[in-house]
Amino acid sequence: MSYLARVDPEIAEILEKERLRQTNGLELIASENLVSRAVLETTGSIMTNKYAEGYPGKRYYGGCEFYDMAENLARDRLKQLFGAKHANVQPHSGTQANMAVYFSVMEMKDVLMSMSLSQGGHLSHGSPANFSGRLFTVKPYGVDPETEMLDYGQVGEIARKEKPKLIVCGASAYPRTIDFKAFAEIAESVGAYCMADIAHIAGMCATGVHPSPVNVVHFTTTTTHKTLRGPRGGAIMAEPDYAQAVDKAVFPGMQGGPLMHIIAAKAVCFKEALRPSFRDYNRQIVKNCRAVAATLMENGLRLVSGGTDNHLLLIDLTDLGITGIDAENALGRAGITVNKNTIPRETRSPFVTSGLRIGTPAVTSRGMKEEEMRFIGDRIARVLKDITNTARQAEVKAEVQAMASKFPIYPE
Ligand code: DSN
């Protein structure tokens, strides 16, 4: 830090402000987490200095011998973690992992079937605003309007009608268990490829806390920075028949030089995820999310689908008469970071929304348990029920800071 402070005091000051924000507040964004010191150290290491286009043993630059060792470790550990037969750790992000799978087996205009963004899917699953929606013919499925859960019978019907080339399963705002076997069977019955995007639930899939799609579907994509607690990035696991196509789609198809400091940090993350304690950690994420959910419901708030099976929950703000954007801002003033989110049967734009998404990976990484989750659920309800009360928001912010200070992000 002393170098940075001397070279660029403005950025040093921003980093310090952000350190304080993370330390004093509660990060409840479902897709975020806090990396270990070892991952942080590797991410900021000299491994950032080199180009390594290509793959281990087949690079387009000299001097890659240690980069090869790091990438091989990352690939082997990812395979071990999920029991996968082939792994590619080069995608810079989850979206790029998805893009590589699409390009490995699809042509432009082919039919892509996926969960629509407004019902819990992801931008890269075919949103018209994203490359995936512009290049492919997208046929969406959603959740059942009554249960707000996936209806596999309905997914099968859409698949039989639309005859997709690829079915995507996986979501970024779905609080329930996903039946990957059901998706694989539907895909098989219509001769489609099946890809599971487990970006949100990868840590749970790796540890058996959620069923894993690896070796069930043809392709599994993920990010490494959510429940896996690694650096920001993506990865792909594929059945051996598609290994070469996937590797070619990533490089040279879609990316140039891999981010080797990130790949080395992915290797560290996978090693940490192979420890038995990582299963306990993922179990605690779910227990914590259930505790927040129970507290919110006891306070009269409605949750989409009536609860959660995983690391996230969605609050339907309709009955409170407030919008997602106003709720996000009010909680932000109270030191609680969340994001507005569309909910099933949404009537508002994605910039306004009628819902809030809340997740427990980051607070669980700080060592918080059910007692703290009840505190969090209670304070969220207090703020949301009187959203214009800025004095209450200030009061909650002080309480949040006092509670958070007992759970340092990087204890000495
Ligand atoms: N943007 C991420 C999320 O918040 O779910 C997914 O990539």
Short mmCIF file of C-alpha atoms and ligand atoms in Angstrom, two decimals:
data_model
loop_
_atom_site.label_atom_id
_atom_site.label_comp_id
_atom_site.label_asym_id
_atom_site.label_seq_id
_atom_site.Cartn_x
_atom_site.Cartn_y
_atom_site.Cartn_z
CA MET A 1 0.00 0.00 0.00
CA SER A 2 2.85 2.38 0.74
CA TYR A 3 3.96 2.26 -2.93
CA LEU A 4 0.46 2.94 -4.16
CA ALA A 5 -0.10 5.78 -1.70
CA ARG A 6 3.07 7.45 -2.97
CA VAL A 7 2.48 6.82 -6.68
CA ASP A 8 -1.27 7.43 -6.80
CA PRO A 9 -2.73 8.87 -3.61
CA GLU A 10 -6.14 9.32 -5.25
CA ILE A 11 -6.56 5.63 -6.00
CA ALA A 12 -5.03 4.72 -2.63
CA GLU A 13 -7.67 6.84 -0.95
CA ILE A 14 -10.45 5.19 -2.97
CA LEU A 15 -9.15 1.75 -1.98
CA GLU A 16 -9.13 2.74 1.67
CA LYS A 17 -12.68 4.09 1.44
CA GLU A 18 -13.81 0.85 -0.15
CA ARG A 19 -11.99 -1.19 2.53
CA LEU A 20 -13.93 0.73 5.18
CA ARG A 21 -17.22 0.30 3.30
CA GLN A 22 -16.72 -3.46 3.12
CA THR A 23 -15.57 -3.65 6.75
CA ASN A 24 -18.28 -1.50 8.32
CA GLY A 25 -21.24 -2.64 6.24
CA LEU A 26 -22.98 -5.88 5.38
CA GLU A 27 -22.58 -7.22 1.85
CA LEU A 28 -25.75 -9.11 1.01
CA ILE A 29 -25.46 -9.17 -2.77
CA ALA A 30 -26.10 -12.81 -3.64
CA SER A 31 -23.42 -12.95 -6.35
CA GLU A 32 -20.62 -11.49 -4.22
CA ASN A 33 -18.18 -12.89 -1.72
CA LEU A 34 -14.95 -12.09 0.13
CA VAL A 35 -11.83 -13.93 -1.01
CA SER A 36 -9.26 -15.46 1.30
CA ARG A 37 -5.95 -13.72 1.91
CA ALA A 38 -4.21 -16.36 -0.23
CA VAL A 39 -6.52 -15.68 -3.19
CA LEU A 40 -6.09 -11.94 -2.69
CA GLU A 41 -2.30 -12.25 -2.62
CA THR A 42 -2.22 -14.33 -5.80
CA THR A 43 -4.58 -11.95 -7.61
CA GLY A 44 -2.21 -9.07 -6.90
CA SER A 45 0.95 -11.01 -7.82
CA ILE A 46 3.63 -10.92 -10.53
CA MET A 47 1.64 -13.53 -12.44
CA THR A 48 -0.10 -10.51 -13.99
CA ASN A 49 3.02 -9.69 -16.01
CA LYS A 50 2.96 -12.20 -18.85
CA TYR A 51 1.12 -13.22 -21.97
CA ALA A 52 0.38 -16.94 -22.20
CA GLU A 53 -1.90 -17.31 -25.23
CA GLY A 54 -2.57 -20.96 -25.90
CA TYR A 55 -2.77 -23.80 -23.39
CA PRO A 56 -0.19 -25.55 -21.18
CA GLY A 57 2.52 -27.10 -23.39
CA LYS A 58 1.19 -25.22 -26.46
CA ARG A 59 1.79 -21.50 -25.89
CA TYR A 60 2.41 -18.75 -28.40
CA TYR A 61 4.96 -17.07 -26.08
CA GLY A 62 8.21 -18.19 -24.50
CA GLY A 63 8.83 -18.23 -20.77
CA CYS A 64 5.52 -19.84 -19.86
CA GLU A 65 6.86 -22.83 -17.92
CA PHE A 66 5.56 -21.61 -14.55
CA TYR A 67 2.30 -20.40 -16.08
CA ASP A 68 1.81 -23.92 -17.44
CA MET A 69 2.31 -25.33 -13.95
CA ALA A 70 -0.25 -22.92 -12.47
CA GLU A 71 -2.86 -23.56 -15.19
CA ASN A 72 -2.41 -27.33 -14.95
CA LEU A 73 -2.94 -27.16 -11.20
CA ALA A 74 -6.06 -25.05 -11.68
CA ARG A 75 -7.50 -27.45 -14.27
CA ASP A 76 -6.67 -30.58 -12.24
CA ARG A 77 -8.07 -29.18 -9.03
CA LEU A 78 -11.28 -28.03 -10.72
CA LYS A 79 -11.73 -31.51 -12.20
CA GLN A 80 -11.12 -33.07 -8.79
CA LEU A 81 -13.52 -30.68 -7.08
CA PHE A 82 -16.43 -31.58 -9.36
CA GLY A 83 -15.38 -35.02 -10.61
CA ALA A 84 -15.26 -33.45 -14.09
CA LYS A 85 -13.56 -35.04 -17.08
CA HIS A 86 -12.49 -31.83 -18.81
CA ALA A 87 -11.94 -28.32 -17.49
CA ASN A 88 -11.09 -24.98 -19.06
CA VAL A 89 -10.13 -22.26 -16.57
CA GLN A 90 -9.42 -19.45 -19.04
CA PRO A 91 -12.80 -17.68 -19.46
CA HIS A 92 -12.49 -14.18 -18.07
CA SER A 93 -16.06 -14.32 -16.75
CA GLY A 94 -19.19 -16.42 -16.53
CA THR A 95 -20.64 -14.71 -19.57
CA GLN A 96 -17.55 -15.60 -21.59
CA ALA A 97 -17.76 -19.19 -20.37
CA ASN A 98 -21.35 -19.29 -21.61
CA MET A 99 -20.38 -17.67 -24.90
CA ALA A 100 -17.67 -20.29 -25.47
CA VAL A 101 -20.11 -23.15 -24.92
CA TYR A 102 -22.66 -21.58 -27.29
CA PHE A 103 -20.00 -21.12 -29.97
CA SER A 104 -18.69 -24.66 -29.49
CA VAL A 105 -21.95 -26.31 -30.59
CA MET A 106 -24.27 -23.67 -32.08
CA GLU A 107 -24.52 -21.68 -35.28
CA MET A 108 -26.04 -18.21 -35.54
CA LYS A 109 -29.86 -18.21 -35.32
CA ASP A 110 -29.97 -21.68 -33.74
CA VAL A 111 -32.63 -22.03 -31.05
CA LEU A 112 -31.43 -21.42 -27.51
CA MET A 113 -33.87 -22.24 -24.73
CA SER A 114 -33.30 -20.71 -21.32
CA MET A 115 -34.91 -19.12 -18.28
CA SER A 116 -35.91 -15.55 -19.07
CA LEU A 117 -34.00 -12.79 -17.29
CA SER A 118 -37.11 -11.35 -15.66
CA GLN A 119 -37.95 -14.73 -14.11
CA GLY A 120 -34.47 -15.38 -12.70
CA GLY A 121 -32.22 -16.17 -15.67
CA HIS A 122 -29.08 -14.27 -16.67
CA LEU A 123 -28.29 -11.68 -19.33
CA SER A 124 -26.06 -14.14 -21.15
CA HIS A 125 -28.86 -16.71 -21.35
CA GLY A 126 -30.50 -14.90 -24.25
CA SER A 127 -31.49 -11.40 -23.19
CA PRO A 128 -32.20 -9.24 -26.27
CA ALA A 129 -29.74 -6.69 -24.82
CA ASN A 130 -26.92 -9.26 -24.83
CA PHE A 131 -24.95 -10.97 -27.62
CA SER A 132 -26.80 -14.20 -26.76
CA GLY A 133 -30.17 -12.69 -27.59
CA ARG A 134 -28.87 -11.03 -30.73
CA LEU A 135 -27.11 -14.03 -32.25
CA PHE A 136 -29.46 -16.85 -31.37
CA THR A 137 -33.20 -17.48 -31.59
CA VAL A 138 -34.22 -17.44 -27.96
CA LYS A 139 -37.16 -19.40 -26.60
CA PRO A 140 -37.59 -18.67 -22.91
CA TYR A 141 -39.15 -20.62 -20.08
CA GLY A 142 -40.11 -19.21 -16.69
CA VAL A 143 -41.49 -20.24 -13.34
CA ASP A 144 -45.00 -21.43 -12.54
CA PRO A 145 -47.09 -18.30 -11.75
CA GLU A 146 -48.60 -19.89 -8.64
CA THR A 147 -45.66 -21.68 -7.01
CA GLU A 148 -43.01 -19.36 -8.49
CA MET A 149 -40.89 -22.47 -8.94
CA LEU A 150 -39.71 -24.25 -12.08
CA ASP A 151 -42.35 -26.46 -13.67
CA TYR A 152 -40.43 -29.20 -15.48
CA GLY A 153 -43.55 -30.37 -17.30
CA GLN A 154 -43.89 -26.93 -18.84
CA VAL A 155 -40.16 -26.79 -19.70
CA GLY A 156 -40.58 -30.13 -21.50
CA GLU A 157 -43.58 -28.85 -23.44
CA ILE A 158 -41.69 -25.77 -24.63
CA ALA A 159 -38.71 -27.94 -25.61
CA ARG A 160 -40.91 -30.28 -27.66
CA LYS A 161 -42.52 -27.33 -29.43
CA GLU A 162 -39.40 -25.24 -30.06
CA LYS A 163 -36.85 -28.01 -30.68
CA PRO A 164 -33.86 -26.10 -29.25
CA LYS A 165 -30.26 -26.85 -30.16
CA LEU A 166 -29.21 -26.07 -26.59
CA ILE A 167 -31.14 -25.84 -23.33
CA VAL A 168 -29.63 -23.69 -20.60
CA CYS A 169 -30.49 -24.40 -16.99
CA GLY A 170 -29.26 -22.36 -14.07
CA ALA A 171 -30.20 -18.92 -12.82
CA SER A 172 -29.03 -15.79 -11.11
CA ALA A 173 -32.18 -15.12 -9.10
CA TYR A 174 -33.88 -18.43 -8.31
CA PRO A 175 -34.11 -19.34 -4.62
CA ARG A 176 -34.93 -23.03 -5.06
CA THR A 177 -33.12 -26.28 -5.89
CA ILE A 178 -32.69 -26.93 -9.61
CA ASP A 179 -33.31 -30.46 -10.89
CA PHE A 180 -30.46 -30.79 -13.39
CA LYS A 181 -31.36 -34.42 -14.13
CA ALA A 182 -34.82 -33.33 -15.24
CA PHE A 183 -33.26 -30.76 -17.60
CA ALA A 184 -30.81 -33.36 -18.97
CA GLU A 185 -33.69 -35.76 -19.65
CA ILE A 186 -35.75 -33.08 -21.38
CA ALA A 187 -32.74 -32.13 -23.54
CA GLU A 188 -32.10 -35.75 -24.43
CA SER A 189 -35.73 -36.32 -25.34
CA VAL A 190 -35.59 -33.54 -27.97
CA GLY A 191 -32.00 -34.15 -29.12
CA ALA A 192 -30.70 -30.91 -27.60
CA TYR A 193 -27.45 -30.13 -25.84
CA CYS A 194 -27.78 -29.19 -22.20
CA MET A 195 -25.69 -26.58 -20.40
CA ALA A 196 -25.93 -25.83 -16.68
CA ASP A 197 -24.77 -22.39 -15.56
CA ILE A 198 -23.97 -22.90 -11.88
CA ALA A 199 -22.29 -19.52 -11.35
CA HIS A 200 -24.34 -18.79 -8.26
CA ILE A 201 -24.41 -22.22 -6.66
CA ALA A 202 -21.01 -23.67 -7.68
CA GLY A 203 -19.71 -23.95 -4.11
CA MET A 204 -22.86 -25.82 -3.12
CA CYS A 205 -22.66 -28.12 -6.15
CA ALA A 206 -18.99 -28.88 -5.42
CA THR A 207 -19.77 -29.91 -1.87
CA GLY A 208 -23.03 -31.82 -2.32
CA VAL A 209 -25.07 -29.09 -0.63
CA HIS A 210 -26.94 -28.74 -3.96
CA PRO A 211 -27.08 -31.53 -6.60
CA SER A 212 -24.30 -31.12 -9.17
CA PRO A 213 -24.94 -31.09 -12.92
CA VAL A 214 -21.39 -32.21 -13.74
CA ASN A 215 -21.50 -35.53 -15.63
CA VAL A 216 -25.29 -35.08 -15.87
CA VAL A 217 -25.40 -32.39 -18.58
CA HIS A 218 -23.00 -31.87 -21.51
CA PHE A 219 -21.54 -28.56 -20.31
CA THR A 220 -21.28 -26.86 -16.95
CA THR A 221 -20.22 -23.23 -16.72
CA THR A 222 -19.50 -21.20 -13.64
CA THR A 223 -17.97 -18.10 -12.24
CA THR A 224 -15.31 -18.56 -9.60
CA HIS A 225 -16.06 -15.58 -7.37
CA LYS A 226 -19.48 -16.34 -5.91
CA THR A 227 -20.06 -19.35 -3.62
CA LEU A 228 -16.65 -20.73 -4.70
CA ARG A 229 -14.94 -17.74 -2.99
CA GLY A 230 -12.31 -17.32 -5.69
CA PRO A 231 -11.08 -14.46 -7.88
CA ARG A 232 -13.44 -12.87 -10.40
CA GLY A 233 -13.52 -15.16 -13.43
CA GLY A 234 -15.16 -18.05 -15.24
CA ALA A 235 -14.61 -21.75 -15.95
CA ILE A 236 -16.12 -24.52 -18.05
CA MET A 237 -16.45 -28.25 -17.47
CA ALA A 238 -17.43 -30.42 -20.41
CA GLU A 239 -17.93 -34.00 -21.44
CA PRO A 240 -14.77 -35.33 -23.17
CA ASP A 241 -16.42 -35.40 -26.64
CA TYR A 242 -16.72 -31.60 -26.51
CA ALA A 243 -13.39 -30.79 -24.84
CA GLN A 244 -11.61 -29.73 -28.00
CA ALA A 245 -14.52 -27.66 -29.29
CA VAL A 246 -14.81 -25.83 -25.97
CA ASP A 247 -11.08 -25.13 -25.74
CA LYS A 248 -11.02 -23.79 -29.29
CA ALA A 249 -14.07 -21.63 -28.65
CA VAL A 250 -12.36 -20.03 -25.63
CA PHE A 251 -8.99 -19.56 -27.37
CA PRO A 252 -8.56 -18.51 -30.12
CA GLY A 253 -12.33 -18.26 -30.67
CA MET A 254 -13.21 -15.67 -28.10
CA GLN A 255 -10.28 -14.56 -26.02
CA GLY A 256 -6.63 -13.70 -26.52
CA GLY A 257 -4.26 -13.79 -23.58
CA PRO A 258 -5.57 -15.49 -20.44
CA LEU A 259 -5.42 -13.58 -17.14
CA MET A 260 -2.75 -15.78 -15.58
CA HIS A 261 -2.73 -14.08 -12.16
CA ILE A 262 -6.44 -14.87 -11.99
CA ILE A 263 -5.87 -18.45 -13.17
CA ALA A 264 -3.24 -18.93 -10.45
CA ALA A 265 -5.72 -17.50 -7.94
CA LYS A 266 -8.40 -19.88 -9.28
CA ALA A 267 -6.00 -22.75 -8.48
CA VAL A 268 -5.70 -21.45 -4.91
CA CYS A 269 -9.49 -21.13 -4.62
CA PHE A 270 -10.04 -24.70 -5.86
CA LYS A 271 -7.50 -26.00 -3.34
CA GLU A 272 -9.34 -24.17 -0.57
CA ALA A 273 -12.67 -25.53 -1.85
CA LEU A 274 -11.32 -29.09 -1.66
CA ARG A 275 -10.95 -28.80 2.13
CA PRO A 276 -13.67 -30.46 4.24
CA SER A 277 -14.37 -27.11 5.92
CA PHE A 278 -15.62 -25.75 2.59
CA ARG A 279 -18.61 -28.09 2.81
CA ASP A 280 -19.39 -26.74 6.28
CA TYR A 281 -19.06 -23.22 4.91
CA ASN A 282 -21.56 -23.89 2.10
CA ARG A 283 -23.97 -25.59 4.48
CA GLN A 284 -23.79 -22.53 6.70
CA ILE A 285 -24.53 -20.22 3.74
CA VAL A 286 -27.84 -22.07 3.27
CA LYS A 287 -28.66 -22.20 6.99
CA ASN A 288 -27.98 -18.48 7.17
CA CYS A 289 -30.18 -17.72 4.19
CA ARG A 290 -33.01 -19.74 5.72
CA ALA A 291 -32.61 -17.80 8.98
CA VAL A 292 -32.85 -14.43 7.18
CA ALA A 293 -35.86 -15.75 5.23
CA ALA A 294 -37.64 -16.92 8.39
CA THR A 295 -37.06 -13.57 10.13
CA LEU A 296 -38.34 -11.59 7.15
CA MET A 297 -41.46 -13.75 6.92
CA GLU A 298 -42.07 -13.45 10.68
CA ASN A 299 -42.01 -9.70 10.07
CA GLY A 300 -44.75 -10.09 7.47
CA LEU A 301 -42.69 -9.77 4.29
CA ARG A 302 -43.53 -11.93 1.29
CA LEU A 303 -40.76 -13.99 -0.27
CA VAL A 304 -40.95 -15.23 -3.84
CA SER A 305 -41.79 -18.97 -3.72
CA GLY A 306 -42.33 -18.67 0.04
CA GLY A 307 -38.72 -19.29 1.06
CA THR A 308 -35.31 -20.51 -0.04
CA ASP A 309 -33.29 -23.69 -0.52
CA ASN A 310 -30.02 -21.99 -1.36
CA HIS A 311 -27.89 -18.89 -0.79
CA LEU A 312 -30.43 -16.29 -1.92
CA LEU A 313 -33.94 -15.07 -1.38
CA LEU A 314 -36.17 -12.63 -3.21
CA ILE A 315 -38.43 -10.20 -1.37
CA ASP A 316 -41.62 -9.18 -3.16
CA LEU A 317 -42.09 -5.53 -2.17
CA THR A 318 -45.52 -5.15 -3.79
CA ASP A 319 -47.50 -5.33 -0.52
CA LEU A 320 -45.22 -2.74 1.09
CA GLY A 321 -46.00 -0.36 -1.77
CA ILE A 322 -42.33 0.40 -2.42
CA THR A 323 -40.00 -0.22 -5.35
CA GLY A 324 -36.77 -2.20 -5.52
CA ILE A 325 -34.71 0.89 -6.27
CA ASP A 326 -36.07 2.79 -3.27
CA ALA A 327 -35.57 -0.25 -1.03
CA GLU A 328 -31.99 -0.74 -2.27
CA ASN A 329 -31.18 2.92 -1.60
CA ALA A 330 -32.77 2.94 1.86
CA LEU A 331 -30.89 -0.19 2.92
CA GLY A 332 -27.71 1.28 1.46
CA ARG A 333 -28.12 4.28 3.76
CA ALA A 334 -28.40 1.77 6.62
CA GLY A 335 -25.08 0.08 5.72
CA ILE A 336 -26.77 -2.96 4.13
CA THR A 337 -25.84 -3.57 0.49
CA VAL A 338 -28.41 -5.46 -1.60
CA ASN A 339 -29.67 -5.25 -5.15
CA LYS A 340 -33.06 -4.52 -6.64
CA ASN A 341 -34.30 -7.42 -8.73
CA THR A 342 -37.21 -8.27 -10.95
CA ILE A 343 -39.63 -10.86 -9.58
CA PRO A 344 -42.06 -13.18 -11.38
CA ARG A 345 -45.01 -11.21 -12.83
CA GLU A 346 -42.87 -8.06 -12.69
CA THR A 347 -44.62 -4.89 -13.81
CA ARG A 348 -41.73 -2.44 -13.43
CA SER A 349 -38.54 -1.90 -15.42
CA PRO A 350 -35.26 -3.62 -14.40
CA PHE A 351 -34.02 -0.21 -13.18
CA VAL A 352 -36.97 0.11 -10.77
CA THR A 353 -38.29 -3.42 -10.04
CA SER A 354 -40.69 -4.74 -7.41
CA GLY A 355 -38.17 -6.98 -5.67
CA LEU A 356 -34.95 -7.23 -3.73
CA ARG A 357 -32.41 -10.03 -3.96
CA ILE A 358 -30.54 -10.92 -0.80
CA GLY A 359 -27.72 -13.46 -0.43
CA THR A 360 -25.61 -14.79 2.41
CA PRO A 361 -22.24 -15.95 0.94
CA ALA A 362 -20.23 -12.88 1.98
CA VAL A 363 -21.59 -12.53 5.51
CA THR A 364 -21.04 -16.27 6.00
CA SER A 365 -17.40 -15.81 4.94
CA ARG A 366 -17.08 -13.34 7.83
CA GLY A 367 -18.15 -16.10 10.24
CA MET A 368 -21.67 -14.87 10.88
CA LYS A 369 -24.26 -17.46 11.85
CA GLU A 370 -28.01 -17.71 12.50
CA GLU A 371 -28.04 -15.23 15.39
CA GLU A 372 -26.53 -12.51 13.18
CA MET A 373 -28.93 -13.48 10.37
CA ARG A 374 -31.90 -12.84 12.65
CA PHE A 375 -30.39 -9.42 13.41
CA ILE A 376 -30.00 -8.77 9.68
CA GLY A 377 -33.54 -9.90 8.81
CA ASP A 378 -34.97 -7.79 11.59
CA ARG A 379 -33.07 -4.64 10.54
CA ILE A 380 -33.99 -5.11 6.86
CA ALA A 381 -37.67 -5.36 7.82
CA ARG A 382 -37.43 -2.27 10.04
CA VAL A 383 -35.97 -0.18 7.24
CA LEU A 384 -38.34 -1.43 4.54
CA LYS A 385 -41.47 -0.91 6.63
CA ASP A 386 -40.71 2.80 7.09
CA ILE A 387 -38.68 3.58 4.03
CA THR A 388 -38.71 7.37 4.30
CA ASN A 389 -37.52 7.34 7.91
CA THR A 390 -33.90 8.46 7.49
CA ALA A 391 -33.37 8.67 11.26
CA ARG A 392 -34.16 4.98 11.49
CA GLN A 393 -31.75 4.26 8.65
CA ALA A 394 -28.98 6.11 10.51
CA GLU A 395 -29.79 4.21 13.71
CA VAL A 396 -29.65 0.86 11.86
CA LYS A 397 -26.39 1.88 10.20
CA ALA A 398 -24.78 2.38 13.63
CA GLU A 399 -26.10 -0.99 14.82
CA VAL A 400 -24.89 -2.68 11.64
CA GLN A 401 -21.42 -1.20 12.05
CA ALA A 402 -21.22 -2.32 15.68
CA MET A 403 -22.26 -5.86 14.73
CA ALA A 404 -20.00 -6.04 11.66
CA SER A 405 -16.98 -4.90 13.68
CA LYS A 406 -17.13 -8.21 15.58
CA PHE A 407 -16.55 -10.07 12.29
CA PRO A 408 -13.44 -8.63 10.62
CA ILE A 409 -13.02 -9.53 6.96
CA TYR A 410 -9.33 -10.32 7.39
CA PRO A 411 -8.71 -11.07 11.07
CA GLU A 412 -5.09 -10.61 12.21
N1 DSN B 1 -24.31 -10.30 -12.28
C1 DSN B 1 -24.35 -11.55 -11.56
C2 DSN B 1 -25.44 -11.57 -10.55
O1 DSN B 1 -25.49 -10.62 -9.80
O2 DSN B 1 -26.20 -12.51 -10.47
C3 DSN B 1 -24.40 -12.72 -12.43
O3 DSN B 1 -23.39 -12.64 -13.35
#
